[in-house]
Structures are given as C-alpha cells and as structure tokens.
mmCIF file of N, CA and C in Angstrom:
data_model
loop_
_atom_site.group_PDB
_atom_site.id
_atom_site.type_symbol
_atom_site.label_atom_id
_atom_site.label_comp_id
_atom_site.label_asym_id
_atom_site.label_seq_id
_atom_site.Cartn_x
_atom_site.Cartn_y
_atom_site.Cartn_z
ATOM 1 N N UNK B 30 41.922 -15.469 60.842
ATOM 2 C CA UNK B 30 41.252 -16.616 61.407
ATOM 3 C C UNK B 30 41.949 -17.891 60.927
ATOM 4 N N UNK B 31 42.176 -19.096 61.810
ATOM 5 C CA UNK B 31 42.983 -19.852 61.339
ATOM 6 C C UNK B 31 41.672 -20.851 61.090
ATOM 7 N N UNK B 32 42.538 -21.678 59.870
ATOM 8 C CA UNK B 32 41.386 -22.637 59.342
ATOM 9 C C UNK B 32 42.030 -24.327 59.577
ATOM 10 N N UNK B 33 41.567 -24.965 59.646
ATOM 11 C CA UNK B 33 42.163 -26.407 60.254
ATOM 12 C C UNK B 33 42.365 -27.238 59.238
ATOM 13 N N UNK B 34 43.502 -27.630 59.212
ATOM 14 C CA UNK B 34 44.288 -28.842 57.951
ATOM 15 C C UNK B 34 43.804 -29.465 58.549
ATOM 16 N N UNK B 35 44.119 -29.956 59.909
ATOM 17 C CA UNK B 35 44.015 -31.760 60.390
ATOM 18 C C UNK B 35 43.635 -31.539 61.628
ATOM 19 N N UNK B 36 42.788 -31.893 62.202
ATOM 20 C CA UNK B 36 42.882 -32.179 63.936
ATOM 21 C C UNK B 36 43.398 -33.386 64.513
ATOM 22 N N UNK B 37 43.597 -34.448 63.689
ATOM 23 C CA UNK B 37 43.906 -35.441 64.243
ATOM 24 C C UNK B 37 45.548 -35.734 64.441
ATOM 25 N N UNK B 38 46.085 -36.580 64.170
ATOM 26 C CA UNK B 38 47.463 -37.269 64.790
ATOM 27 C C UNK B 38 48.082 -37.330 63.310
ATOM 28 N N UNK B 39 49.219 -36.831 63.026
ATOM 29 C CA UNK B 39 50.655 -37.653 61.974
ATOM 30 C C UNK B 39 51.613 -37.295 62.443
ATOM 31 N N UNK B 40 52.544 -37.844 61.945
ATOM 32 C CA UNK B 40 53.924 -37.705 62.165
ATOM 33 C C UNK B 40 54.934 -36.539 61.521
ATOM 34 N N UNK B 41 55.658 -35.898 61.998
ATOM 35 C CA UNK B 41 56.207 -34.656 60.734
ATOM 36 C C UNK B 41 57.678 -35.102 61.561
ATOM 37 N N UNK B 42 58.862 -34.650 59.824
ATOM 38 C CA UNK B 42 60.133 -35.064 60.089
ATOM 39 C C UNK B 42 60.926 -33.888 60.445
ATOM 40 N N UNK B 43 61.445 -33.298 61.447
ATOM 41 C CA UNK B 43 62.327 -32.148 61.947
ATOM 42 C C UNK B 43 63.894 -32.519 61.618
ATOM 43 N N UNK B 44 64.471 -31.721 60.968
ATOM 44 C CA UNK B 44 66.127 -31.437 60.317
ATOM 45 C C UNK B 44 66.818 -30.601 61.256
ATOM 46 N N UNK B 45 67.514 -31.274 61.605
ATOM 47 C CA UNK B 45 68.623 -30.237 62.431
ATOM 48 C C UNK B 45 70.084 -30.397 61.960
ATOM 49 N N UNK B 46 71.201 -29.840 62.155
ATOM 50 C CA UNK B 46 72.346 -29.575 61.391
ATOM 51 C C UNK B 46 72.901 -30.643 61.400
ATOM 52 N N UNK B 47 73.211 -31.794 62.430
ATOM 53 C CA UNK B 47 73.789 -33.188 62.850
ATOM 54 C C UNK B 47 72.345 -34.584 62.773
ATOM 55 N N UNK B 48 71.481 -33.893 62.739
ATOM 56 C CA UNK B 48 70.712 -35.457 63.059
ATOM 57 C C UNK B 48 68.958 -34.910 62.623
ATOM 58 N N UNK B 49 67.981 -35.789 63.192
ATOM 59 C CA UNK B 49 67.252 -35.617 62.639
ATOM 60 C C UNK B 49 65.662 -36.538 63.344
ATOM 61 N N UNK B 50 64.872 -36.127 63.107
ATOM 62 C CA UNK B 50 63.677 -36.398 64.416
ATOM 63 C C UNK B 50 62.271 -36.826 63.746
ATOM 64 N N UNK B 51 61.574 -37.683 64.004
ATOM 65 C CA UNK B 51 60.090 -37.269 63.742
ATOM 66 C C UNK B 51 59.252 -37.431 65.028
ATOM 67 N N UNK B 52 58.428 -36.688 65.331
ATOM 68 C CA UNK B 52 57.629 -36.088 66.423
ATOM 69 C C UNK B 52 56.059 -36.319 65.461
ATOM 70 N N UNK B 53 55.603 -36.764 66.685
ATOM 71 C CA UNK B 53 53.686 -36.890 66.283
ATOM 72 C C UNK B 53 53.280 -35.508 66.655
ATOM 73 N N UNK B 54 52.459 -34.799 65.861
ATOM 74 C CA UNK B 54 51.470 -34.221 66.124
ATOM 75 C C UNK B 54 50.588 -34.051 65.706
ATOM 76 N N UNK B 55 49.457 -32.610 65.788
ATOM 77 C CA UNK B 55 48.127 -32.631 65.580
ATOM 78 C C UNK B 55 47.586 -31.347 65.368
ATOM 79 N N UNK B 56 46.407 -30.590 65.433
ATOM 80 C CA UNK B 56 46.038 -29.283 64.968
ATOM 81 C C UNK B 56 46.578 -28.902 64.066
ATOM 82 N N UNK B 57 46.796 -29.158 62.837
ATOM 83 C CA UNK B 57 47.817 -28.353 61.775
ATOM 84 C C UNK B 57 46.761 -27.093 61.311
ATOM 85 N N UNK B 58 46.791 -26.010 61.495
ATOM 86 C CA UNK B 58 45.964 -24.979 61.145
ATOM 87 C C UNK B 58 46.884 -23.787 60.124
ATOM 88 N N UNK B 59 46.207 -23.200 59.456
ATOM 89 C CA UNK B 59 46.580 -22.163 58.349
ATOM 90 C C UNK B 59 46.393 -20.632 58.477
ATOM 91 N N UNK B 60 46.732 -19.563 59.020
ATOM 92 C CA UNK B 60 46.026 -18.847 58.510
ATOM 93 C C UNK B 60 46.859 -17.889 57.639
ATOM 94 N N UNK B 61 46.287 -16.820 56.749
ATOM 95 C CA UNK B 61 46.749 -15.878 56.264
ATOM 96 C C UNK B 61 45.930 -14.274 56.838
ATOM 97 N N UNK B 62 46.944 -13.885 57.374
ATOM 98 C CA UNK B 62 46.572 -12.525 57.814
ATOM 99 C C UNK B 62 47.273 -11.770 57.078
ATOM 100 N N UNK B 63 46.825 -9.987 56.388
ATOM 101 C CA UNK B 63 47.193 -9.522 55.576
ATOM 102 C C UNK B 63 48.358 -10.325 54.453
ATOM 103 N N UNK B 64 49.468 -10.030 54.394
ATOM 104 C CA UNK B 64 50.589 -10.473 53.544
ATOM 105 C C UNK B 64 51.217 -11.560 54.242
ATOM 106 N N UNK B 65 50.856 -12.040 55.571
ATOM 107 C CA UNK B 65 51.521 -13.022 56.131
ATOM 108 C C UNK B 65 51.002 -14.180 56.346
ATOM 109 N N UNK B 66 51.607 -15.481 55.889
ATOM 110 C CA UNK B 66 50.770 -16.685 56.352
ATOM 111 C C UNK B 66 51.349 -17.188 57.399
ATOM 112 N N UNK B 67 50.803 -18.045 57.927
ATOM 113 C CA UNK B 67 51.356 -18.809 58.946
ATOM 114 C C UNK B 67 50.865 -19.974 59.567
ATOM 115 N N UNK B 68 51.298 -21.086 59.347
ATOM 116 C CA UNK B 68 51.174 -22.592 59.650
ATOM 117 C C UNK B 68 51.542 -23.048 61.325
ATOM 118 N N UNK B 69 50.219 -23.301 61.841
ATOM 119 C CA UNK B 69 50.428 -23.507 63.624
ATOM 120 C C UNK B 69 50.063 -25.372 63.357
ATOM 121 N N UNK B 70 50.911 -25.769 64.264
ATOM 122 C CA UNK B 70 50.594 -26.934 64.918
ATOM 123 C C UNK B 70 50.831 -27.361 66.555
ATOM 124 N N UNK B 71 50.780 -28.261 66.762
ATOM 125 C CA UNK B 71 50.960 -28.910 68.230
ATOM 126 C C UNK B 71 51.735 -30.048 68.558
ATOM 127 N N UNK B 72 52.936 -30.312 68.944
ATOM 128 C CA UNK B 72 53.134 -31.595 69.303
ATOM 129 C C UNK B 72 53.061 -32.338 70.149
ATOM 130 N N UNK B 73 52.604 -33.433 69.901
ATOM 131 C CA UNK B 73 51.975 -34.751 70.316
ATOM 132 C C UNK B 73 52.943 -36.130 70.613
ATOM 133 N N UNK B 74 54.115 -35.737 71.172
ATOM 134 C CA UNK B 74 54.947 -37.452 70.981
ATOM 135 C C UNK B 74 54.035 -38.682 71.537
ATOM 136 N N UNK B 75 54.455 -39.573 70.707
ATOM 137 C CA UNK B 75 53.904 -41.265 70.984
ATOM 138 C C UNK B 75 54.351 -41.821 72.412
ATOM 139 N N UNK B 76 55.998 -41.361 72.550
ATOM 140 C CA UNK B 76 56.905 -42.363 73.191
ATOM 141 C C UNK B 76 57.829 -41.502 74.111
ATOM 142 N N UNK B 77 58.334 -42.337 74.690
ATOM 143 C CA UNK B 77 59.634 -41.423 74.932
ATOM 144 C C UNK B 77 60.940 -41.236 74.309
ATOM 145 N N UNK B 78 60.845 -41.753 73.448
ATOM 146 C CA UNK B 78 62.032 -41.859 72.331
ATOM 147 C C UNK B 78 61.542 -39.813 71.749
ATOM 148 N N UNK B 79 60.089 -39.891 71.298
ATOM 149 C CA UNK B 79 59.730 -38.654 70.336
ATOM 150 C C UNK B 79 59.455 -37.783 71.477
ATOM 151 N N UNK B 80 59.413 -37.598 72.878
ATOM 152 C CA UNK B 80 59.026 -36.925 73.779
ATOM 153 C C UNK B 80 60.926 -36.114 74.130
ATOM 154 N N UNK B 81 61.929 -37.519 74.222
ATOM 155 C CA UNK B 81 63.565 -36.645 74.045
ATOM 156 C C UNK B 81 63.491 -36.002 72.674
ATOM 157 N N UNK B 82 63.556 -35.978 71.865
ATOM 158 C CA UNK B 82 63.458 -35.187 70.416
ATOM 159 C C UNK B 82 62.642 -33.973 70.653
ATOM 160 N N UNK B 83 61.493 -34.025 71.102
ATOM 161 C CA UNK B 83 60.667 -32.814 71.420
ATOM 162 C C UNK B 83 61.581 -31.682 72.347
ATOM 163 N N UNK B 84 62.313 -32.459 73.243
ATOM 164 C CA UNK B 84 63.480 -31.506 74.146
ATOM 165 C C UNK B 84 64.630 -30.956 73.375
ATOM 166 N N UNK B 85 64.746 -31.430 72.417
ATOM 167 C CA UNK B 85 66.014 -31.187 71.258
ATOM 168 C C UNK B 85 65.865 -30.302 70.648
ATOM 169 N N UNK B 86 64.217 -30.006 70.241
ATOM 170 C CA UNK B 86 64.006 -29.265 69.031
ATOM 171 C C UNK B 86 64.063 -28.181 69.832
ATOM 172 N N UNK B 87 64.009 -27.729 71.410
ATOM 173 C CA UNK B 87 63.780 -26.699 71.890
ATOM 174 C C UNK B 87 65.321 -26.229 72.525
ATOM 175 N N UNK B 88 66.396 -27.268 72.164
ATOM 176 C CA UNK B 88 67.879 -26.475 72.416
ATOM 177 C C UNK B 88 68.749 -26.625 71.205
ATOM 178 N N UNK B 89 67.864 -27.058 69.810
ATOM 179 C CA UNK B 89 68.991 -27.133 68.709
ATOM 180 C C UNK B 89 68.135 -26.131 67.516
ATOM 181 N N UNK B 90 69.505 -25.166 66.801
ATOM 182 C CA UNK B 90 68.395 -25.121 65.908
ATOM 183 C C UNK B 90 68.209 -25.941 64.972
ATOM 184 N N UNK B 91 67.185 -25.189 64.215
ATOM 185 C CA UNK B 91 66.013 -26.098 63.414
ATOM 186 C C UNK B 91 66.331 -25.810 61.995
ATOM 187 N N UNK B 92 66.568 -26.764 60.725
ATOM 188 C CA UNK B 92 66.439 -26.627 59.559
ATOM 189 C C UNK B 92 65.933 -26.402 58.787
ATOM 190 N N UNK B 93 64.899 -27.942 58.829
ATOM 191 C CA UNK B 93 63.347 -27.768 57.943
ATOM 192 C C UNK B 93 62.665 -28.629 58.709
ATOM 193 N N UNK B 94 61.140 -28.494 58.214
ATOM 194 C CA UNK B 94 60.126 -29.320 58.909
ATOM 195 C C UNK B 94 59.709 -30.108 57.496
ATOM 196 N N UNK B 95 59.331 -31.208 57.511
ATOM 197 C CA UNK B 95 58.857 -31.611 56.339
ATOM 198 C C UNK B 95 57.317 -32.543 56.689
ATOM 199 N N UNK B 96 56.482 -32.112 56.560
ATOM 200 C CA UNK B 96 54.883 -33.103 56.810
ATOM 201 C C UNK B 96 54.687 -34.158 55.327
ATOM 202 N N UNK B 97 54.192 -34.763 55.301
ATOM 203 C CA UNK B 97 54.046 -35.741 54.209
ATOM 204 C C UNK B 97 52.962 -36.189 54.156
ATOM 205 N N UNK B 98 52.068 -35.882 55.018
ATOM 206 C CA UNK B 98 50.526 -36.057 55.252
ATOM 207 C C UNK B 98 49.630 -35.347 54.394
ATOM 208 N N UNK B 99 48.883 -36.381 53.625
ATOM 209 C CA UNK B 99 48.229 -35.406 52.426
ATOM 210 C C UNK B 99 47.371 -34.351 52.485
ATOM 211 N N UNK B 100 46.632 -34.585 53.944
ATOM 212 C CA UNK B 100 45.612 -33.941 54.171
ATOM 213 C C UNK B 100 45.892 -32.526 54.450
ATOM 214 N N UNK B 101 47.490 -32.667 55.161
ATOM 215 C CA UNK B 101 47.622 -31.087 55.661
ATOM 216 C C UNK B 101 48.381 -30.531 54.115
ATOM 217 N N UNK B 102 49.040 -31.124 53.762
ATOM 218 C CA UNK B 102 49.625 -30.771 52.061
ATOM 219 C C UNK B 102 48.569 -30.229 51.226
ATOM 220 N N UNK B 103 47.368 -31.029 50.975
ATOM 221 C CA UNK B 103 46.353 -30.554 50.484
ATOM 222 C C UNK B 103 45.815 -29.398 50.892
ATOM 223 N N UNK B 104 45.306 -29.263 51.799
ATOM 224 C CA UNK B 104 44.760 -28.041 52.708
ATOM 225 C C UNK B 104 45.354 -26.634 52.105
ATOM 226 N N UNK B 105 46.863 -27.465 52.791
ATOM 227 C CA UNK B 105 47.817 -26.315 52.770
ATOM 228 C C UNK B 105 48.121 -25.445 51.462
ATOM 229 N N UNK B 106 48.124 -26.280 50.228
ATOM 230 C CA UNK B 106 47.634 -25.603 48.707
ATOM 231 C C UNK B 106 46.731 -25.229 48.170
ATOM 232 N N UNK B 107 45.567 -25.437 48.778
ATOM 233 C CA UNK B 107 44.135 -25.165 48.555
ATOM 234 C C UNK B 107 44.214 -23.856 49.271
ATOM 235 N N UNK B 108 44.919 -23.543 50.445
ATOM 236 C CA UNK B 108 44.127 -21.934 50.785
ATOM 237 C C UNK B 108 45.500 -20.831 50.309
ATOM 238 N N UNK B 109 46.938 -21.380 49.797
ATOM 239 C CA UNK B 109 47.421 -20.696 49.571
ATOM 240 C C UNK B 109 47.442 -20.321 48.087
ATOM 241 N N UNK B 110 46.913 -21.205 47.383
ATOM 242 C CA UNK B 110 46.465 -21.135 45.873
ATOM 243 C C UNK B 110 44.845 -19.863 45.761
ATOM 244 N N UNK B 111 44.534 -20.005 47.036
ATOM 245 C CA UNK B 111 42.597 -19.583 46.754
ATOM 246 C C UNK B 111 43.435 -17.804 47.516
ATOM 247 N N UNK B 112 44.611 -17.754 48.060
ATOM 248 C CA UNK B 112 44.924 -15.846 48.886
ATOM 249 C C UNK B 112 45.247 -15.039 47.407
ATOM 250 N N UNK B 113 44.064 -14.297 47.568
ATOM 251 C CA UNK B 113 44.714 -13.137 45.840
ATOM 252 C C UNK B 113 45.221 -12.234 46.385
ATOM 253 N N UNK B 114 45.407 -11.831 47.365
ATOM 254 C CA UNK B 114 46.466 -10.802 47.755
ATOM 255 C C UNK B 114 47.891 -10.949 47.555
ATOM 256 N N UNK B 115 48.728 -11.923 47.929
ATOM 257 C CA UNK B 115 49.808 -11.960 47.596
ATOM 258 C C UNK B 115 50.598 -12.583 49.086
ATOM 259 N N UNK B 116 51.232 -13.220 49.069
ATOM 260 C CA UNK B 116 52.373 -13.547 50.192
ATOM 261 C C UNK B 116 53.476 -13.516 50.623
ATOM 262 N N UNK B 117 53.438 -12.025 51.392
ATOM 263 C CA UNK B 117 54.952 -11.936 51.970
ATOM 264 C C UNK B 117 56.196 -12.357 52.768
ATOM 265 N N UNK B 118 55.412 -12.652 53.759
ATOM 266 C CA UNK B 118 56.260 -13.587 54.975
ATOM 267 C C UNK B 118 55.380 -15.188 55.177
ATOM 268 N N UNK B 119 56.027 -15.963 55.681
ATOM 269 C CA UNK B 119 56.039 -17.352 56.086
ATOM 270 C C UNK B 119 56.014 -16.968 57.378
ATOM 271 N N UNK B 120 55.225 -17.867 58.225
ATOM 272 C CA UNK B 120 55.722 -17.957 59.994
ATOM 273 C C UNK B 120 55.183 -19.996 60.401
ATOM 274 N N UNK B 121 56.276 -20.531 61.170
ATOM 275 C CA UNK B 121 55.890 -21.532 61.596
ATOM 276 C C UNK B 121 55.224 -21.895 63.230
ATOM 277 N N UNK B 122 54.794 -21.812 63.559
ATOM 278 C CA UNK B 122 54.085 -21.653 65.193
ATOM 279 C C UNK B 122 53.745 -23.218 65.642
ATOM 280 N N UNK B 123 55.012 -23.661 66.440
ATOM 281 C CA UNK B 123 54.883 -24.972 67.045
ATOM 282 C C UNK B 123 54.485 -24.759 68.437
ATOM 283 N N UNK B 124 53.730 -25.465 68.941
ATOM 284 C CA UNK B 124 53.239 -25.419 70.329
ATOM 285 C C UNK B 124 53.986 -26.599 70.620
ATOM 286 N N UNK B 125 54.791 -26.579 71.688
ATOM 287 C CA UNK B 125 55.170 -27.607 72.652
ATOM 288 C C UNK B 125 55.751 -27.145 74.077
ATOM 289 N N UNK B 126 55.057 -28.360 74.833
ATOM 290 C CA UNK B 126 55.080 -28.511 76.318
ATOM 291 C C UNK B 126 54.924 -26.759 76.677
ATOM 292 N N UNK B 127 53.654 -25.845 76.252
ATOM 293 C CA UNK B 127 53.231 -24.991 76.968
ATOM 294 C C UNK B 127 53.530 -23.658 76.217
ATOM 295 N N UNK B 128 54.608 -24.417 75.551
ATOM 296 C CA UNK B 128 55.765 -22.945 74.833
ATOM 297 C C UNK B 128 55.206 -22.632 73.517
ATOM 298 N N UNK B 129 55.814 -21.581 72.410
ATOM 299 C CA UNK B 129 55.393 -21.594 71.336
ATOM 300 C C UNK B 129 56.719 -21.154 70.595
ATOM 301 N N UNK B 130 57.226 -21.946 69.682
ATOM 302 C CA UNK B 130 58.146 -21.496 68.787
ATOM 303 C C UNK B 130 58.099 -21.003 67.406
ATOM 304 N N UNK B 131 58.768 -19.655 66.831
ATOM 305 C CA UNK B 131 58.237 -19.057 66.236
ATOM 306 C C UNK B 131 59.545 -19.129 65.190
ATOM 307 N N UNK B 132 59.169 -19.589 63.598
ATOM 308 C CA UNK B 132 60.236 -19.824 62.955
ATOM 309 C C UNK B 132 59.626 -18.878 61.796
ATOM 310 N N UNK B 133 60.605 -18.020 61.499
ATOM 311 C CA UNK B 133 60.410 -17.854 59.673
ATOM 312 C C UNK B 133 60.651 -18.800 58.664
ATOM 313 N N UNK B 134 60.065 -19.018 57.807
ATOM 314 C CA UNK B 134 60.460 -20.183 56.929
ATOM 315 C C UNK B 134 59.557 -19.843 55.095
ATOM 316 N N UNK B 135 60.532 -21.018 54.790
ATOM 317 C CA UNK B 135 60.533 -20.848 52.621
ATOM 318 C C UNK B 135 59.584 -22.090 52.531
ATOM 319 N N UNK B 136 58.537 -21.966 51.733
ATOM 320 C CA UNK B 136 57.871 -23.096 51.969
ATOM 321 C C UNK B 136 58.122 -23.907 50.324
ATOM 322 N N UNK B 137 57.977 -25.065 50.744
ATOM 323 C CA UNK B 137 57.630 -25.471 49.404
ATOM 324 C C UNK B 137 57.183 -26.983 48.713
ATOM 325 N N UNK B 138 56.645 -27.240 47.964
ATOM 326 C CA UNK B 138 55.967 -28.548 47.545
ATOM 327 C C UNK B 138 56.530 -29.349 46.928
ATOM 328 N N UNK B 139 57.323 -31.005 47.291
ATOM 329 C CA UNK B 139 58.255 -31.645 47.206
ATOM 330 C C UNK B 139 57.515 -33.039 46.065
ATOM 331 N N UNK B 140 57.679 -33.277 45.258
ATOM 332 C CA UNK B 140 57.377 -34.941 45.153
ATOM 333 C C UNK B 140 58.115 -35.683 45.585
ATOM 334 N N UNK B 141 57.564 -36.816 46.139
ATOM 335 C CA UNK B 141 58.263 -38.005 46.998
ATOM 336 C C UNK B 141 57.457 -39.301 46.875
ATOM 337 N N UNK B 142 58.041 -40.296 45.748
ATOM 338 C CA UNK B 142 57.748 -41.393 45.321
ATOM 339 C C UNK B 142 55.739 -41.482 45.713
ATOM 340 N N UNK B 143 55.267 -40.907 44.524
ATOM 341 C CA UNK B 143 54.490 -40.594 43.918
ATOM 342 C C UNK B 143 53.458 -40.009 45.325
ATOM 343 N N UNK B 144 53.866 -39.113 46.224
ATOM 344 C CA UNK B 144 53.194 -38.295 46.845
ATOM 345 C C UNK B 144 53.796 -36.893 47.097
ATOM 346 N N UNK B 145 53.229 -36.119 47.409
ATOM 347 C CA UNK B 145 53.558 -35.024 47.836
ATOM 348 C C UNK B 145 54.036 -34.555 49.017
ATOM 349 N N UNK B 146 54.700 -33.561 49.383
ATOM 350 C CA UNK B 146 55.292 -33.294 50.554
ATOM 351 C C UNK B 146 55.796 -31.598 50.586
ATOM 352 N N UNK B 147 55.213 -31.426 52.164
ATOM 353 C CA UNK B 147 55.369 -30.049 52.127
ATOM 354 C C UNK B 147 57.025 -29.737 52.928
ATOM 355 N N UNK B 148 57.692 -29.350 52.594
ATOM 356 C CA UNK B 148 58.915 -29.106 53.460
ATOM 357 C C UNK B 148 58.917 -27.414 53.253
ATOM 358 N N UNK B 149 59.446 -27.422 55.019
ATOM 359 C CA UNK B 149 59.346 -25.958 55.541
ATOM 360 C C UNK B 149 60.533 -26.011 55.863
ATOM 361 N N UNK B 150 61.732 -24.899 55.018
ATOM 362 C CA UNK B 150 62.623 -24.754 55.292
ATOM 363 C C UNK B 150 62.814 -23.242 55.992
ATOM 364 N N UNK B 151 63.528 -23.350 56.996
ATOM 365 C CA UNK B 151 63.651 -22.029 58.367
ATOM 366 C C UNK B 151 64.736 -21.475 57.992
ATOM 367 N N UNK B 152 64.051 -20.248 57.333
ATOM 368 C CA UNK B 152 65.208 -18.749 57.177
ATOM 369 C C UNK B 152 66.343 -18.366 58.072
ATOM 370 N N UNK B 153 67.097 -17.885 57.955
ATOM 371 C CA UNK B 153 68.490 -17.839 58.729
ATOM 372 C C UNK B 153 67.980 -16.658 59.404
ATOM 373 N N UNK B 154 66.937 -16.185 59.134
ATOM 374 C CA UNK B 154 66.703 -14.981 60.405
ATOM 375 C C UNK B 154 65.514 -16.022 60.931
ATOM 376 N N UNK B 155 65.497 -16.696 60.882
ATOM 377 C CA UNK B 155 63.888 -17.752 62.105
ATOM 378 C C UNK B 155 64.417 -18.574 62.772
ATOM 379 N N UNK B 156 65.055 -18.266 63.605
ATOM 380 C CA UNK B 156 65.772 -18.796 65.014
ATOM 381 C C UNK B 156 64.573 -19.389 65.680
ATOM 382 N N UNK B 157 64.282 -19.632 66.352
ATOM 383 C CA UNK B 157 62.940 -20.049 67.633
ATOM 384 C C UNK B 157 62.926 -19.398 68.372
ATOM 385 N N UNK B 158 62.189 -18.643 68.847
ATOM 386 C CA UNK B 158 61.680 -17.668 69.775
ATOM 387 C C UNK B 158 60.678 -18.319 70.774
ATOM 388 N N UNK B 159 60.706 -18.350 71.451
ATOM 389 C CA UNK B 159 59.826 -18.586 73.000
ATOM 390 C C UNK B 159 58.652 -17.596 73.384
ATOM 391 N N UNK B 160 57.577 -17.863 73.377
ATOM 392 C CA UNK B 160 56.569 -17.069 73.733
ATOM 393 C C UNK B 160 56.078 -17.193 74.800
#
C-alpha cells in the first residue's frame, strides 16, 4: 500500500550525463512491498521551459533524481527507518504525460547547507522502461 509524502507541488532536480533539469511535481508516495521499496511520483511542469525537459527525461538517460523538499525527505526516512524487514531493491516510478518510468536506483540522504536532501541515484541496470 503506498503511503503519501506530499500531495502537493515541489520542484525535484533530474541529472543527466550532459546537462541537467528541474521539473515540478506532486504525489510523492512510498511504498514497501516485501523486500522492495519504491518511491512513485507525478510530474507536474510550471512552464514550457519544464514541460521540454519533461520530453528529455523520456529520450535521455537518467542519472540521479535529487528532491530537497523536507516533507518528502522526512516521510521518506520515517517509513524506511520504521520497515524491520530489511531492504532489497529500490524502484523509482515517475508518471509522465500518461507513461510510467521505471528506474532502479541507490538511495541516499545528502546534507545541503543546513538541510537535507534525498538524491536517487539510477543503477546501471535502471534504464527507463515504459509501461
């Protein structure tokens, strides 16, 4: 069952091998099923500046994702700190324009001038997959 970081609107920064993006979105949800977690969101561009970037992320690959939003950071350590089972795989599940992209990824908790930050870095086997 997925549980909801945020429903509302932030911004998250996307890494790609040459350049680099931030895209608005929203729904940041969590869940952990058996040994696997997995972090879904939705994107939301402002503009058309973040609406071309949204087309990018779906013909380049992808590096890392990094959110900086406390609420989903928080969340996001609160239910992976509270799983006593243990965690095997990472999965990232972006919804855009209809599609769903499916990344493996290393997660991990960054300080950044006195806040926190979650950066999701995408395993060399988590290509994007199309659903």
């Amino acid at each position: 069952m997925y549980r909801s970081l945020r429903k509302g609107h932030t911004s998250i920064y996307f890494q790609h091998q040459l350049t680099g993006h931030n895209i608005g979105a929203e729904l940041f949800e969590f869940e952990i099923a058996g040994k696997t977690a997995t972090l879904r969101l939705q994107l939301r561009p402002v503009d058309q500046n973040q609406r071309d970037d949204e087309l990018y992320l779906g013909t380049n690959p992808l590096i890392s994702v990094t959110v900086n939003d406390s609420q989903v950071v928080n969340g996001f350590t609160k239910h992976v700190r509270a799983c006593t089972g243990g965690i095997n795989s990472w999965r990232l599940l972006i919804v855009s324009r209809g599609q769903t992209y499916s990344f493996s990824l290393r997660p991990s908790i960054e300080e950044r001038s006195a806040a926190q930050a979650l950066v999701l870095e995408i395993t060399a086997s988590g290509e994007g997959v199309h659903h």
